[in-house]
Amino acid sequence: MPWRKEWIDPDTLGVEREEVLSKRAYEVWVSEIMLQQTRVSTVIPYFKTWISKWPTVQDLAAANPDEVLSVWKGLGYYSRATRLHTGAQQMIAKNPKTPIPNDAEALQQFPGIGLYTAGAISSIAFGEAEPVLDGNVARVLSRQLGLYVDAKDKKSTDFMWMAADGLVRHVSGHPEKGKSEIPGLWNQALMELGSTICTPRPKCDECPIQRSCKAYLEGNALLKKEKVGATVPDIEEACQLCEQLDTEDLMVGPEEDAEEAEEEVAYVGKVAKKRKANDTKATNKISQYFTSRTPRTTSKMETVEENNRNIELPDTKKRKAPQSNVGTKYIATYCSLFPKKMPKKKVAEEECLLASLWQFPQTTIPASSSTLERKTAAKKFVSTLDGGDVDLSKLEHIGELDSLLHVFTHLKLTMHVHMFSNSTDTSATTADAAARGRKWVATAAMDSETLSTGMRRCWTLAQTQAL
Ligand code: SF4
């Protein structure tokens, strides 16, 4: 990944110090913004083009907004590009010599930089002991800490930020040791683990931090039908964050062998039922399984060879390690329950065209309109576009080409694409159109226009079906 570089110790730099650190911070910033909701492989060529075009924050601040959007073209979520650009301009206006602050709090004053991005820039570029928490890190932490919680819930998020903060400070010897490469390496390691090993279906048998993983230990304990924790903790001492784990939550991924899957589900269900029956109300929380006896507090911890790896078991006598693939998958299945899966929010449905970047004239219509209603609405809408630049008598409704579904994270959009033919001479009306934020574009020039992905699909449809 071109944005991954060795940490630059500011003490080794001379007069070029501010320039070098600012450039490094800028690269981390650009990469983190591009990586939001986007795959690494997609981002790499965009990152290279962006950095070669605007190698410093000063260059980006001076860039033309249309050019910024055009370089971003195809990466989606275009507001990210605009916020990067505006952020660069604000940084330069505020402090031309040291535009990018190293402090995570100061970084958050700028557009598009939230807690996560601020933590990434501050730790990776400047070596500050600042935490990061994105979806990948939250997944790793919820499993490592045995937190059966909705990772998006505010209380849980606050707790995980606190944990991430405590961890990064601890490993980097904050505040005694000052700035170093450790915070950045630590944060990147957590992110990397979450994106490669501790994925939604974790590869626990490849995990380098399996020994400290509470979810893994609990899965392992349940597999061995052992009940960890002889004493029931006081209800006051019980975890206030974790929720009860229902047996319905236990499932096996579709790629599993059907027979093995059945075996696993039956086994997990059996263990979970037994556990439910044995437990009192106060022990219904997963975290309580390890409340009274955890690997850290058990003095007679023993290590056994299990699945060719050393695993510390919270028990005093050696056990026969499960060798079967089913056992490994069972534990991974159990771990995959963390954090608690919440039902997806219903995506809002709207029938309109998207308002962003350059787009075709668009309006919103009621959901489930009939073809006739849409045709009437389209003609009526086009009639409102008149203002001197379109002669309505020269417009002809060719027809509805098709309906395209476009799904965003927060919105499901059905776009009904209508084609009109226009024989108006537009040469005299271009300035008037521009004053209204509109423009006429020649067919041959459409490829170089910055359109959203949805608009581009509409244009492709128009090209294939009507031109
Ligand atoms: S042992 Fe499994 S669940 Fe735990 S951190 Fe590693 S991959 Fe994730």
Tab-separated table of C-alpha atoms and ligand atoms in Angstrom:
chain	number	residue	atom	x	y	z
A	1	MET	CA	0.000	0.000	0.000
A	2	PRO	CA	1.656	3.229	-1.144
A	3	TRP	CA	0.559	5.141	1.963
A	4	ARG	CA	2.265	2.682	4.325
A	5	LYS	CA	5.690	4.098	5.125
A	6	GLU	CA	8.152	3.940	7.962
A	7	TRP	CA	7.614	6.398	10.739
A	8	ILE	CA	9.785	9.497	10.497
A	9	ASP	CA	11.274	10.476	13.824
A	10	PRO	CA	11.001	14.297	13.965
A	11	ASP	CA	14.214	14.433	16.038
A	12	THR	CA	16.176	13.163	13.043
A	13	LEU	CA	14.999	16.029	10.842
A	14	GLY	CA	16.578	19.429	10.378
A	15	VAL	CA	15.138	22.535	8.758
A	16	GLU	CA	12.952	20.454	6.499
A	17	ARG	CA	11.119	19.028	9.536
A	18	GLU	CA	7.745	20.783	9.139
A	19	GLU	CA	7.644	20.173	5.412
A	20	VAL	CA	8.427	16.447	5.716
A	21	LEU	CA	5.982	15.813	8.583
A	22	SER	CA	3.236	17.816	6.925
A	23	LYS	CA	3.631	15.820	3.701
A	24	ARG	CA	3.501	12.543	5.596
A	25	ALA	CA	0.407	13.617	7.560
A	26	TYR	CA	-1.233	14.741	4.319
A	27	GLU	CA	-0.647	11.306	2.735
A	28	VAL	CA	-2.140	9.522	5.747
A	29	TRP	CA	-5.111	11.896	5.690
A	30	VAL	CA	-5.806	11.374	1.968
A	31	SER	CA	-5.480	7.585	2.274
A	32	GLU	CA	-7.795	7.376	5.291
A	33	ILE	CA	-10.479	9.463	3.581
A	34	MET	CA	-10.224	7.444	0.363
A	35	LEU	CA	-10.400	4.168	2.299
A	36	GLN	CA	-13.729	5.058	3.914
A	37	GLN	CA	-16.274	2.583	2.513
A	38	THR	CA	-13.836	1.655	-0.264
A	39	ARG	CA	-11.602	-1.337	-0.891
A	40	VAL	CA	-7.816	-1.025	-0.675
A	41	SER	CA	-7.338	-2.327	-4.230
A	42	THR	CA	-9.718	0.334	-5.570
A	43	VAL	CA	-8.033	3.114	-3.619
A	44	ILE	CA	-4.411	2.414	-4.638
A	45	PRO	CA	-4.513	3.866	-8.199
A	46	TYR	CA	-6.614	6.850	-7.053
A	47	PHE	CA	-4.184	7.559	-4.234
A	48	LYS	CA	-1.189	7.456	-6.598
A	49	THR	CA	-2.841	9.804	-9.096
A	50	TRP	CA	-3.973	12.190	-6.366
A	51	ILE	CA	-0.552	12.404	-4.714
A	52	SER	CA	1.304	12.845	-7.984
A	53	LYS	CA	-1.106	15.651	-8.945
A	54	TRP	CA	-1.190	17.352	-5.553
A	55	PRO	CA	1.844	16.147	-3.554
A	56	THR	CA	1.313	18.541	-0.644
A	57	VAL	CA	-1.584	20.057	1.259
A	58	GLN	CA	-0.603	23.430	-0.236
A	59	ASP	CA	-1.004	22.010	-3.757
A	60	LEU	CA	-4.420	20.604	-2.912
A	61	ALA	CA	-5.569	23.883	-1.376
A	62	ALA	CA	-4.728	25.674	-4.636
A	63	ALA	CA	-6.465	23.084	-6.841
A	64	ASN	CA	-9.481	23.750	-9.017
A	65	PRO	CA	-12.656	22.251	-7.432
A	66	ASP	CA	-13.809	20.726	-10.731
A	67	GLU	CA	-10.430	19.084	-11.190
A	68	VAL	CA	-10.582	17.668	-7.654
A	69	LEU	CA	-13.943	16.060	-8.436
A	70	SER	CA	-12.727	14.820	-11.755
A	71	VAL	CA	-9.715	13.010	-10.180
A	72	TRP	CA	-12.116	11.506	-7.635
A	73	LYS	CA	-14.435	10.359	-10.423
A	74	GLY	CA	-15.432	6.707	-9.923
A	75	LEU	CA	-14.452	6.499	-6.253
A	76	GLY	CA	-17.959	7.439	-5.055
A	77	TYR	CA	-19.120	9.494	-2.060
A	78	TYR	CA	-17.891	12.667	-3.728
A	79	SER	CA	-18.440	14.800	-0.646
A	80	ARG	CA	-15.228	13.215	0.680
A	81	ALA	CA	-13.251	14.906	-2.103
A	82	THR	CA	-14.917	18.240	-1.452
A	83	ARG	CA	-14.238	18.008	2.272
A	84	LEU	CA	-10.575	17.116	1.670
A	85	HIS	CA	-10.243	20.130	-0.592
A	86	THR	CA	-12.040	22.504	1.771
A	87	GLY	CA	-10.085	21.096	4.717
A	88	ALA	CA	-6.785	21.761	2.928
A	89	GLN	CA	-7.845	25.340	2.162
A	90	GLN	CA	-8.864	25.952	5.768
A	91	MET	CA	-5.600	24.507	7.080
A	92	ILE	CA	-3.509	26.716	4.821
A	93	ALA	CA	-5.599	29.773	5.716
A	94	LYS	CA	-5.152	29.065	9.420
A	95	ASN	CA	-1.496	28.150	9.462
A	96	PRO	CA	0.401	28.346	6.150
A	97	LYS	CA	3.721	27.087	7.603
A	98	THR	CA	2.537	24.099	9.677
A	99	PRO	CA	-0.897	23.493	8.175
A	100	ILE	CA	-1.623	20.022	9.593
A	101	PRO	CA	-1.720	19.955	13.383
A	102	ASN	CA	-0.329	16.893	15.175
A	103	ASP	CA	-2.899	17.079	17.934
A	104	ALA	CA	-5.982	14.863	17.421
A	105	GLU	CA	-8.331	17.423	18.927
A	106	ALA	CA	-7.027	20.260	16.750
A	107	LEU	CA	-7.316	18.057	13.662
A	108	GLN	CA	-11.027	17.579	14.265
A	109	GLN	CA	-11.734	21.257	13.595
A	110	PHE	CA	-11.354	20.601	9.885
A	111	PRO	CA	-14.043	19.279	7.518
A	112	GLY	CA	-14.251	15.510	7.208
A	113	ILE	CA	-11.823	14.782	10.056
A	114	GLY	CA	-13.577	12.929	12.853
A	115	LEU	CA	-12.235	11.055	15.859
A	116	TYR	CA	-11.020	8.111	13.798
A	117	THR	CA	-9.195	10.065	11.077
A	118	ALA	CA	-7.694	12.416	13.661
A	119	GLY	CA	-6.390	9.421	15.645
A	120	ALA	CA	-4.935	7.822	12.498
A	121	ILE	CA	-3.115	10.987	11.355
A	122	SER	CA	-1.888	11.832	14.827
A	123	SER	CA	-0.571	8.338	15.623
A	124	ILE	CA	0.715	7.204	12.222
A	125	ALA	CA	2.309	10.440	11.030
A	126	PHE	CA	3.202	12.187	14.275
A	127	GLY	CA	3.759	9.227	16.645
A	128	GLU	CA	1.239	10.465	19.213
A	129	ALA	CA	-0.433	7.938	21.546
A	130	GLU	CA	-3.907	8.445	20.069
A	131	PRO	CA	-6.437	5.635	19.552
A	132	VAL	CA	-8.401	4.650	16.445
A	133	LEU	CA	-11.717	2.841	16.353
A	134	ASP	CA	-13.346	1.835	13.103
A	135	GLY	CA	-15.532	-1.180	12.321
A	136	ASN	CA	-12.541	-3.520	12.073
A	137	VAL	CA	-10.979	-2.386	15.338
A	138	ALA	CA	-14.349	-2.498	17.127
A	139	ARG	CA	-14.787	-6.109	16.025
A	140	VAL	CA	-11.338	-7.108	17.310
A	141	LEU	CA	-11.878	-5.324	20.625
A	142	SER	CA	-15.334	-6.738	21.217
A	143	ARG	CA	-13.924	-10.256	20.764
A	144	GLN	CA	-10.716	-9.682	22.682
A	145	LEU	CA	-12.626	-8.159	25.588
A	146	GLY	CA	-15.560	-10.569	25.316
A	147	LEU	CA	-18.050	-7.750	24.836
A	148	TYR	CA	-21.358	-9.058	23.488
A	149	VAL	CA	-22.668	-5.632	22.564
A	150	ASP	CA	-24.026	-3.680	19.642
A	151	ALA	CA	-20.774	-2.042	18.478
A	152	LYS	CA	-22.721	0.990	17.210
A	153	ASP	CA	-24.474	1.689	20.476
A	154	LYS	CA	-23.183	4.887	22.120
A	155	LYS	CA	-22.425	3.298	25.484
A	156	SER	CA	-20.495	0.458	23.856
A	157	THR	CA	-18.664	2.808	21.488
A	158	ASP	CA	-17.619	5.039	24.373
A	159	PHE	CA	-16.349	2.005	26.223
A	160	MET	CA	-14.383	0.751	23.226
A	161	TRP	CA	-12.848	4.173	22.613
A	162	MET	CA	-11.784	4.158	26.231
A	163	ALA	CA	-10.292	0.669	25.838
A	164	ALA	CA	-8.519	1.601	22.582
A	165	ASP	CA	-7.152	4.716	24.261
A	166	GLY	CA	-5.893	2.780	27.297
A	167	LEU	CA	-4.262	0.150	25.096
A	168	VAL	CA	-2.403	2.519	22.784
A	169	ARG	CA	-1.169	4.562	25.737
A	170	HIS	CA	-0.043	1.445	27.541
A	171	VAL	CA	1.846	-0.142	24.649
A	172	SER	CA	3.568	3.106	23.725
A	173	GLY	CA	4.604	3.905	27.308
A	174	HIS	CA	2.647	7.144	27.318
A	175	PRO	CA	3.441	9.727	28.574
A	176	GLU	CA	6.985	8.839	29.722
A	177	LYS	CA	8.307	7.641	26.356
A	178	GLY	CA	6.943	10.509	24.258
A	179	LYS	CA	6.393	10.222	20.514
A	180	SER	CA	7.428	7.034	18.754
A	181	GLU	CA	6.531	4.674	15.941
A	182	ILE	CA	4.602	2.409	18.344
A	183	PRO	CA	1.177	4.166	18.369
A	184	GLY	CA	0.973	4.124	14.567
A	185	LEU	CA	2.185	0.537	14.305
A	186	TRP	CA	-0.207	-0.573	17.028
A	187	ASN	CA	-3.219	1.104	15.435
A	188	GLN	CA	-2.372	-0.206	11.990
A	189	ALA	CA	-1.881	-3.708	13.408
A	190	LEU	CA	-5.350	-3.627	14.976
A	191	MET	CA	-6.908	-2.405	11.723
A	192	GLU	CA	-5.000	-5.000	9.719
A	193	LEU	CA	-5.958	-7.830	12.059
A	194	GLY	CA	-9.605	-6.814	11.762
A	195	SER	CA	-9.482	-6.699	7.979
A	196	THR	CA	-7.503	-9.902	7.378
A	197	ILE	CA	-7.856	-12.378	10.296
A	198	CYS	CA	-10.492	-11.207	12.745
A	199	THR	CA	-13.011	-10.738	9.958
A	200	PRO	CA	-16.780	-11.274	10.398
A	201	ARG	CA	-15.984	-15.002	9.949
A	202	PRO	CA	-12.712	-15.028	11.881
A	203	LYS	CA	-9.707	-17.220	11.107
A	204	CYS	CA	-8.929	-17.856	14.755
A	205	ASP	CA	-6.417	-20.610	14.032
A	206	GLU	CA	-4.219	-18.034	12.270
A	207	CYS	CA	-4.634	-15.353	14.902
A	208	PRO	CA	-1.507	-14.073	16.654
A	209	ILE	CA	-3.453	-12.820	19.678
A	210	GLN	CA	-5.635	-15.837	20.210
A	211	ARG	CA	-4.296	-16.368	23.742
A	212	SER	CA	-5.723	-13.120	25.048
A	213	CYS	CA	-9.062	-13.416	23.248
A	214	LYS	CA	-12.006	-13.748	25.619
A	215	ALA	CA	-14.446	-14.801	22.907
A	216	TYR	CA	-12.006	-17.479	21.760
A	217	LEU	CA	-11.496	-18.750	25.305
A	218	GLU	CA	-15.201	-18.901	25.934
A	219	GLY	CA	-15.816	-20.730	22.652
A	220	ASN	CA	-13.050	-23.131	23.547
A	221	ALA	CA	-14.480	-23.662	27.017
A	222	LEU	CA	-17.964	-24.329	25.659
A	223	LEU	CA	-16.516	-26.778	23.166
A	224	LYS	CA	-14.993	-28.712	26.021
A	225	LYS	CA	-18.293	-28.531	27.872
A	226	GLU	CA	-16.535	-26.884	30.719
A	227	LYS	CA	-18.132	-24.174	32.721
A	228	VAL	CA	-15.582	-21.582	33.631
A	229	GLY	CA	-16.153	-19.719	36.842
A	230	ALA	CA	-17.140	-21.635	39.911
A	231	THR	CA	-18.618	-18.743	41.808
A	232	VAL	CA	-21.439	-16.535	40.709
A	233	PRO	CA	-20.499	-12.880	40.950
A	234	ASP	CA	-22.648	-10.399	42.733
A	235	ILE	CA	-25.199	-8.820	40.403
A	236	GLU	CA	-23.681	-5.423	41.238
A	237	GLU	CA	-20.366	-6.625	39.812
A	238	ALA	CA	-21.941	-7.916	36.626
A	239	CYS	CA	-21.080	-6.325	33.325
A	240	GLN	CA	-23.464	-3.499	32.566
A	241	LEU	CA	-22.663	-3.449	28.873
A	242	CYS	CA	-23.065	-6.983	27.588
A	243	GLU	CA	-26.371	-8.355	26.406
A	244	GLN	CA	-27.695	-11.850	26.715
A	245	LEU	CA	-26.615	-14.251	24.010
A	246	ASP	CA	-29.602	-16.062	22.534
A	247	THR	CA	-29.183	-19.506	21.012
A	248	GLU	CA	-30.920	-18.211	17.903
A	249	ASP	CA	-27.852	-16.090	17.318
A	250	LEU	CA	-25.727	-19.178	16.815
A	251	MET	CA	-25.272	-19.974	13.168
A	252	VAL	CA	-22.817	-21.355	10.685
A	253	GLY	CA	-21.783	-19.670	7.477
A	254	PRO	CA	-23.192	-20.895	4.166
A	255	GLU	CA	-19.798	-22.053	2.927
A	256	GLU	CA	-19.557	-24.678	5.675
A	257	ASP	CA	-19.889	-28.323	4.898
A	258	ALA	CA	-23.544	-29.167	5.495
A	259	GLU	CA	-22.884	-32.155	7.724
A	260	GLU	CA	-20.275	-30.372	9.810
A	261	ALA	CA	-22.509	-27.366	10.020
A	262	GLU	CA	-25.371	-29.427	11.357
A	263	GLU	CA	-23.060	-31.000	13.880
A	264	GLU	CA	-21.801	-27.617	14.999
A	265	VAL	CA	-25.227	-26.056	15.293
A	266	ALA	CA	-26.541	-29.023	17.224
A	267	TYR	CA	-23.551	-28.926	19.490
A	268	VAL	CA	-23.580	-25.205	20.074
A	269	GLY	CA	-27.325	-25.286	20.683
A	270	LYS	CA	-26.938	-28.121	23.182
A	271	VAL	CA	-24.160	-26.384	25.076
A	272	ALA	CA	-25.942	-23.078	25.070
A	273	LYS	CA	-29.180	-24.661	26.333
A	274	LYS	CA	-27.313	-26.482	29.068
A	275	ARG	CA	-25.603	-23.277	29.966
A	276	LYS	CA	-28.897	-21.420	30.099
A	277	ALA	CA	-30.443	-24.081	32.314
A	278	ASN	CA	-27.506	-24.128	34.705
A	279	ASP	CA	-27.052	-20.417	34.940
A	280	THR	CA	-28.836	-18.229	37.343
A	281	LYS	CA	-30.256	-14.923	36.166
A	282	ALA	CA	-27.100	-13.207	37.261
A	283	THR	CA	-24.862	-15.385	35.076
A	284	ASN	CA	-26.730	-14.890	31.848
A	285	LYS	CA	-24.183	-12.425	30.516
A	286	ILE	CA	-21.323	-13.795	28.471
A	287	SER	CA	-18.756	-11.623	30.162
A	288	GLN	CA	-19.570	-13.316	33.458
A	289	TYR	CA	-18.212	-16.613	32.222
A	290	PHE	CA	-14.779	-15.222	32.804
A	291	THR	CA	-15.541	-12.922	35.677
A	292	SER	CA	-14.222	-15.090	38.445
A	293	ARG	CA	-11.394	-16.864	36.678
A	294	THR	CA	-9.687	-15.301	33.691
A	295	PRO	CA	-6.309	-16.174	32.162
A	296	ARG	CA	-4.816	-13.083	33.716
A	297	THR	CA	-5.983	-13.840	37.243
A	298	THR	CA	-5.473	-17.594	37.263
A	299	SER	CA	-2.185	-18.414	38.879
A	300	LYS	CA	-1.893	-22.006	37.749
A	301	MET	CA	-2.352	-21.344	34.087
A	302	GLU	CA	-1.318	-24.222	31.935
A	303	THR	CA	-0.394	-24.250	28.312
A	304	VAL	CA	-1.278	-27.112	26.026
A	305	GLU	CA	-0.589	-27.740	22.439
A	306	GLU	CA	-3.856	-27.332	20.599
A	307	ASN	CA	-4.284	-27.365	16.851
A	308	ASN	CA	-0.508	-26.842	16.617
A	309	ARG	CA	-0.704	-23.633	18.623
A	310	ASN	CA	-0.074	-22.786	22.221
A	311	ILE	CA	-3.288	-21.944	23.961
A	312	GLU	CA	-3.554	-21.100	27.607
A	313	LEU	CA	-6.496	-22.854	29.138
A	314	PRO	CA	-8.045	-21.547	32.319
A	315	ASP	CA	-7.873	-24.910	34.011
A	316	THR	CA	-5.528	-26.774	36.298
A	317	LYS	CA	-5.226	-30.074	34.513
A	318	LYS	CA	-4.197	-30.864	31.003
A	319	ARG	CA	-7.025	-31.640	28.654
A	320	LYS	CA	-7.096	-33.556	25.463
A	321	ALA	CA	-7.058	-30.931	22.781
A	322	PRO	CA	-9.796	-31.091	20.134
A	323	GLN	CA	-8.103	-31.877	16.860
A	324	SER	CA	-11.091	-31.852	14.561
A	325	ASN	CA	-11.813	-29.256	11.998
A	326	VAL	CA	-15.287	-29.081	13.483
A	327	GLY	CA	-13.806	-27.893	16.785
A	328	THR	CA	-11.852	-25.096	15.114
A	329	LYS	CA	-14.875	-24.041	13.139
A	330	TYR	CA	-17.065	-24.223	16.190
A	331	ILE	CA	-14.868	-21.752	18.066
A	332	ALA	CA	-14.663	-19.438	15.060
A	333	THR	CA	-18.446	-19.625	14.701
A	334	TYR	CA	-18.829	-18.751	18.336
A	335	CYS	CA	-16.405	-15.798	17.986
A	336	SER	CA	-18.269	-14.604	14.914
A	337	LEU	CA	-21.231	-13.786	17.150
A	338	PHE	CA	-19.221	-10.882	18.567
A	339	PRO	CA	-20.072	-8.040	18.456
A	340	LYS	CA	-23.840	-8.501	18.703
A	341	LYS	CA	-25.490	-8.357	15.292
A	342	MET	CA	-28.287	-5.865	15.095
A	343	PRO	CA	-31.083	-6.027	12.528
A	344	LYS	CA	-30.300	-3.748	9.627
A	345	LYS	CA	-32.266	-0.539	9.576
A	346	LYS	CA	-34.762	-0.421	6.749
A	347	VAL	CA	-33.265	1.522	3.910
A	348	ALA	CA	-35.298	4.603	3.060
A	349	GLU	CA	-36.996	4.337	-0.295
A	350	GLU	CA	-37.284	7.297	-2.529
A	351	GLU	CA	-38.036	7.713	-6.182
A	352	CYS	CA	-36.085	10.627	-7.531
A	353	LEU	CA	-32.820	11.515	-9.125
A	354	LEU	CA	-29.800	12.265	-7.025
A	355	ALA	CA	-28.813	15.809	-6.207
A	356	SER	CA	-25.022	15.968	-6.380
A	357	LEU	CA	-22.260	16.854	-8.839
A	358	TRP	CA	-23.378	17.430	-12.425
A	359	GLN	CA	-26.633	15.648	-12.960
A	360	PHE	CA	-29.515	15.470	-15.334
A	361	PRO	CA	-32.529	17.578	-14.390
A	362	GLN	CA	-34.291	15.645	-11.651
A	363	THR	CA	-37.299	15.693	-9.406
A	364	THR	CA	-38.856	13.503	-6.744
A	365	ILE	CA	-42.116	11.674	-7.384
A	366	PRO	CA	-44.349	9.621	-5.074
A	367	ALA	CA	-43.298	5.991	-4.627
A	368	SER	CA	-45.041	3.335	-6.765
A	369	SER	CA	-46.261	5.789	-9.418
A	370	SER	CA	-47.680	4.276	-12.603
A	371	THR	CA	-45.983	4.664	-16.007
A	372	LEU	CA	-48.608	7.186	-17.058
A	373	GLU	CA	-48.227	9.189	-13.854
A	374	ARG	CA	-44.448	9.256	-14.315
A	375	LYS	CA	-44.777	10.428	-17.924
A	376	THR	CA	-47.113	13.242	-16.865
A	377	ALA	CA	-44.804	14.188	-13.993
A	378	ALA	CA	-41.735	14.202	-16.277
A	379	LYS	CA	-43.409	16.501	-18.824
A	380	LYS	CA	-44.656	18.816	-16.101
A	381	PHE	CA	-41.216	18.942	-14.521
A	382	VAL	CA	-39.477	19.718	-17.807
A	383	SER	CA	-41.944	22.541	-18.391
A	384	THR	CA	-40.676	24.189	-15.178
A	385	LEU	CA	-37.121	24.237	-16.546
A	386	ASP	CA	-38.081	26.975	-18.943
A	387	GLY	CA	-36.512	30.265	-18.164
A	388	GLY	CA	-35.331	31.404	-21.517
A	389	ASP	CA	-32.933	28.595	-22.267
A	390	VAL	CA	-35.403	25.946	-23.468
A	391	ASP	CA	-38.212	26.480	-25.908
A	392	LEU	CA	-40.890	24.118	-24.658
A	393	SER	CA	-42.628	23.987	-27.996
A	394	LYS	CA	-39.491	22.360	-29.372
A	395	LEU	CA	-39.346	19.667	-26.685
A	396	GLU	CA	-40.690	16.199	-27.362
A	397	HIS	CA	-41.075	13.403	-24.796
A	398	ILE	CA	-39.460	10.337	-26.431
A	399	GLY	CA	-40.318	7.991	-23.576
A	400	GLU	CA	-39.245	6.346	-20.332
A	401	LEU	CA	-36.099	4.354	-21.131
A	402	ASP	CA	-35.992	2.198	-18.011
A	403	SER	CA	-35.975	2.272	-14.205
A	404	LEU	CA	-32.626	1.938	-12.436
A	405	LEU	CA	-32.231	0.963	-8.803
A	406	HIS	CA	-29.325	2.585	-6.995
A	407	VAL	CA	-28.593	1.635	-3.392
A	408	PHE	CA	-26.656	3.888	-1.039
A	409	THR	CA	-25.856	3.121	2.588
A	410	HIS	CA	-28.822	5.199	3.730
A	411	LEU	CA	-31.056	5.315	0.685
A	412	LYS	CA	-32.593	3.091	-1.956
A	413	LEU	CA	-33.250	5.145	-5.032
A	414	THR	CA	-35.300	4.203	-8.079
A	415	MET	CA	-34.430	6.419	-11.018
A	416	HIS	CA	-36.920	6.500	-13.908
A	417	VAL	CA	-34.994	7.757	-16.894
A	418	HIS	CA	-36.993	9.848	-19.368
A	419	MET	CA	-35.663	10.957	-22.722
A	420	PHE	CA	-36.681	14.237	-24.378
A	421	SER	CA	-35.729	15.500	-27.781
A	422	ASN	CA	-34.987	19.219	-27.993
A	423	SER	CA	-34.549	21.192	-31.181
A	424	THR	CA	-33.982	24.540	-29.476
A	425	ASP	CA	-30.970	26.470	-30.709
A	426	THR	CA	-29.019	26.660	-27.453
A	427	SER	CA	-26.067	28.672	-28.729
A	428	ALA	CA	-27.621	31.930	-27.574
A	429	THR	CA	-28.849	30.629	-24.238
A	430	THR	CA	-25.699	29.037	-22.774
A	431	ALA	CA	-24.894	31.995	-20.506
A	432	ASP	CA	-28.449	32.055	-19.227
A	433	ALA	CA	-28.294	28.350	-18.409
A	434	ALA	CA	-24.956	28.779	-16.620
A	435	ALA	CA	-26.467	31.502	-14.452
A	436	ARG	CA	-29.013	28.920	-13.273
A	437	GLY	CA	-26.298	26.363	-12.508
A	438	ARG	CA	-27.069	24.393	-15.658
A	439	LYS	CA	-25.173	23.735	-18.841
A	440	TRP	CA	-25.568	22.059	-22.211
A	441	VAL	CA	-23.016	19.353	-22.893
A	442	ALA	CA	-22.217	17.877	-26.300
A	443	THR	CA	-22.608	14.101	-26.483
A	444	ALA	CA	-18.919	13.637	-27.247
A	445	ALA	CA	-17.934	15.645	-24.157
A	446	MET	CA	-20.090	13.665	-21.699
A	447	ASP	CA	-17.322	11.200	-20.825
A	448	SER	CA	-15.199	13.929	-19.280
A	449	GLU	CA	-18.049	15.341	-17.165
A	450	THR	CA	-18.007	14.556	-13.425
A	451	LEU	CA	-21.169	12.579	-12.756
A	452	SER	CA	-22.119	10.421	-9.795
A	453	THR	CA	-22.161	6.672	-10.425
A	454	GLY	CA	-25.974	6.754	-10.582
A	455	MET	CA	-26.005	9.552	-13.158
A	456	ARG	CA	-23.347	7.748	-15.176
A	457	ARG	CA	-25.617	4.686	-15.287
A	458	CYS	CA	-28.463	6.881	-16.569
A	459	TRP	CA	-26.195	8.248	-19.287
A	460	THR	CA	-25.058	4.744	-20.298
A	461	LEU	CA	-28.695	3.752	-20.546
A	462	ALA	CA	-29.436	6.768	-22.711
A	463	GLN	CA	-26.503	5.928	-24.958
A	464	THR	CA	-27.368	2.258	-25.385
A	465	GLN	CA	-31.106	2.651	-25.780
A	466	ALA	CA	-31.752	5.919	-27.453
A	467	LEU	CA	-28.837	7.594	-29.152
B	1	SF4	S1	-8.884	-15.399	18.345
B	1	SF4	FE1	-10.388	-15.202	16.709
B	1	SF4	S2	-11.971	-13.845	17.535
B	1	SF4	FE2	-10.164	-13.633	18.848
B	1	SF4	S3	-9.080	-11.856	18.026
B	1	SF4	FE3	-8.223	-13.698	17.058
B	1	SF4	S4	-9.361	-13.964	15.128
B	1	SF4	FE4	-10.511	-12.536	16.450
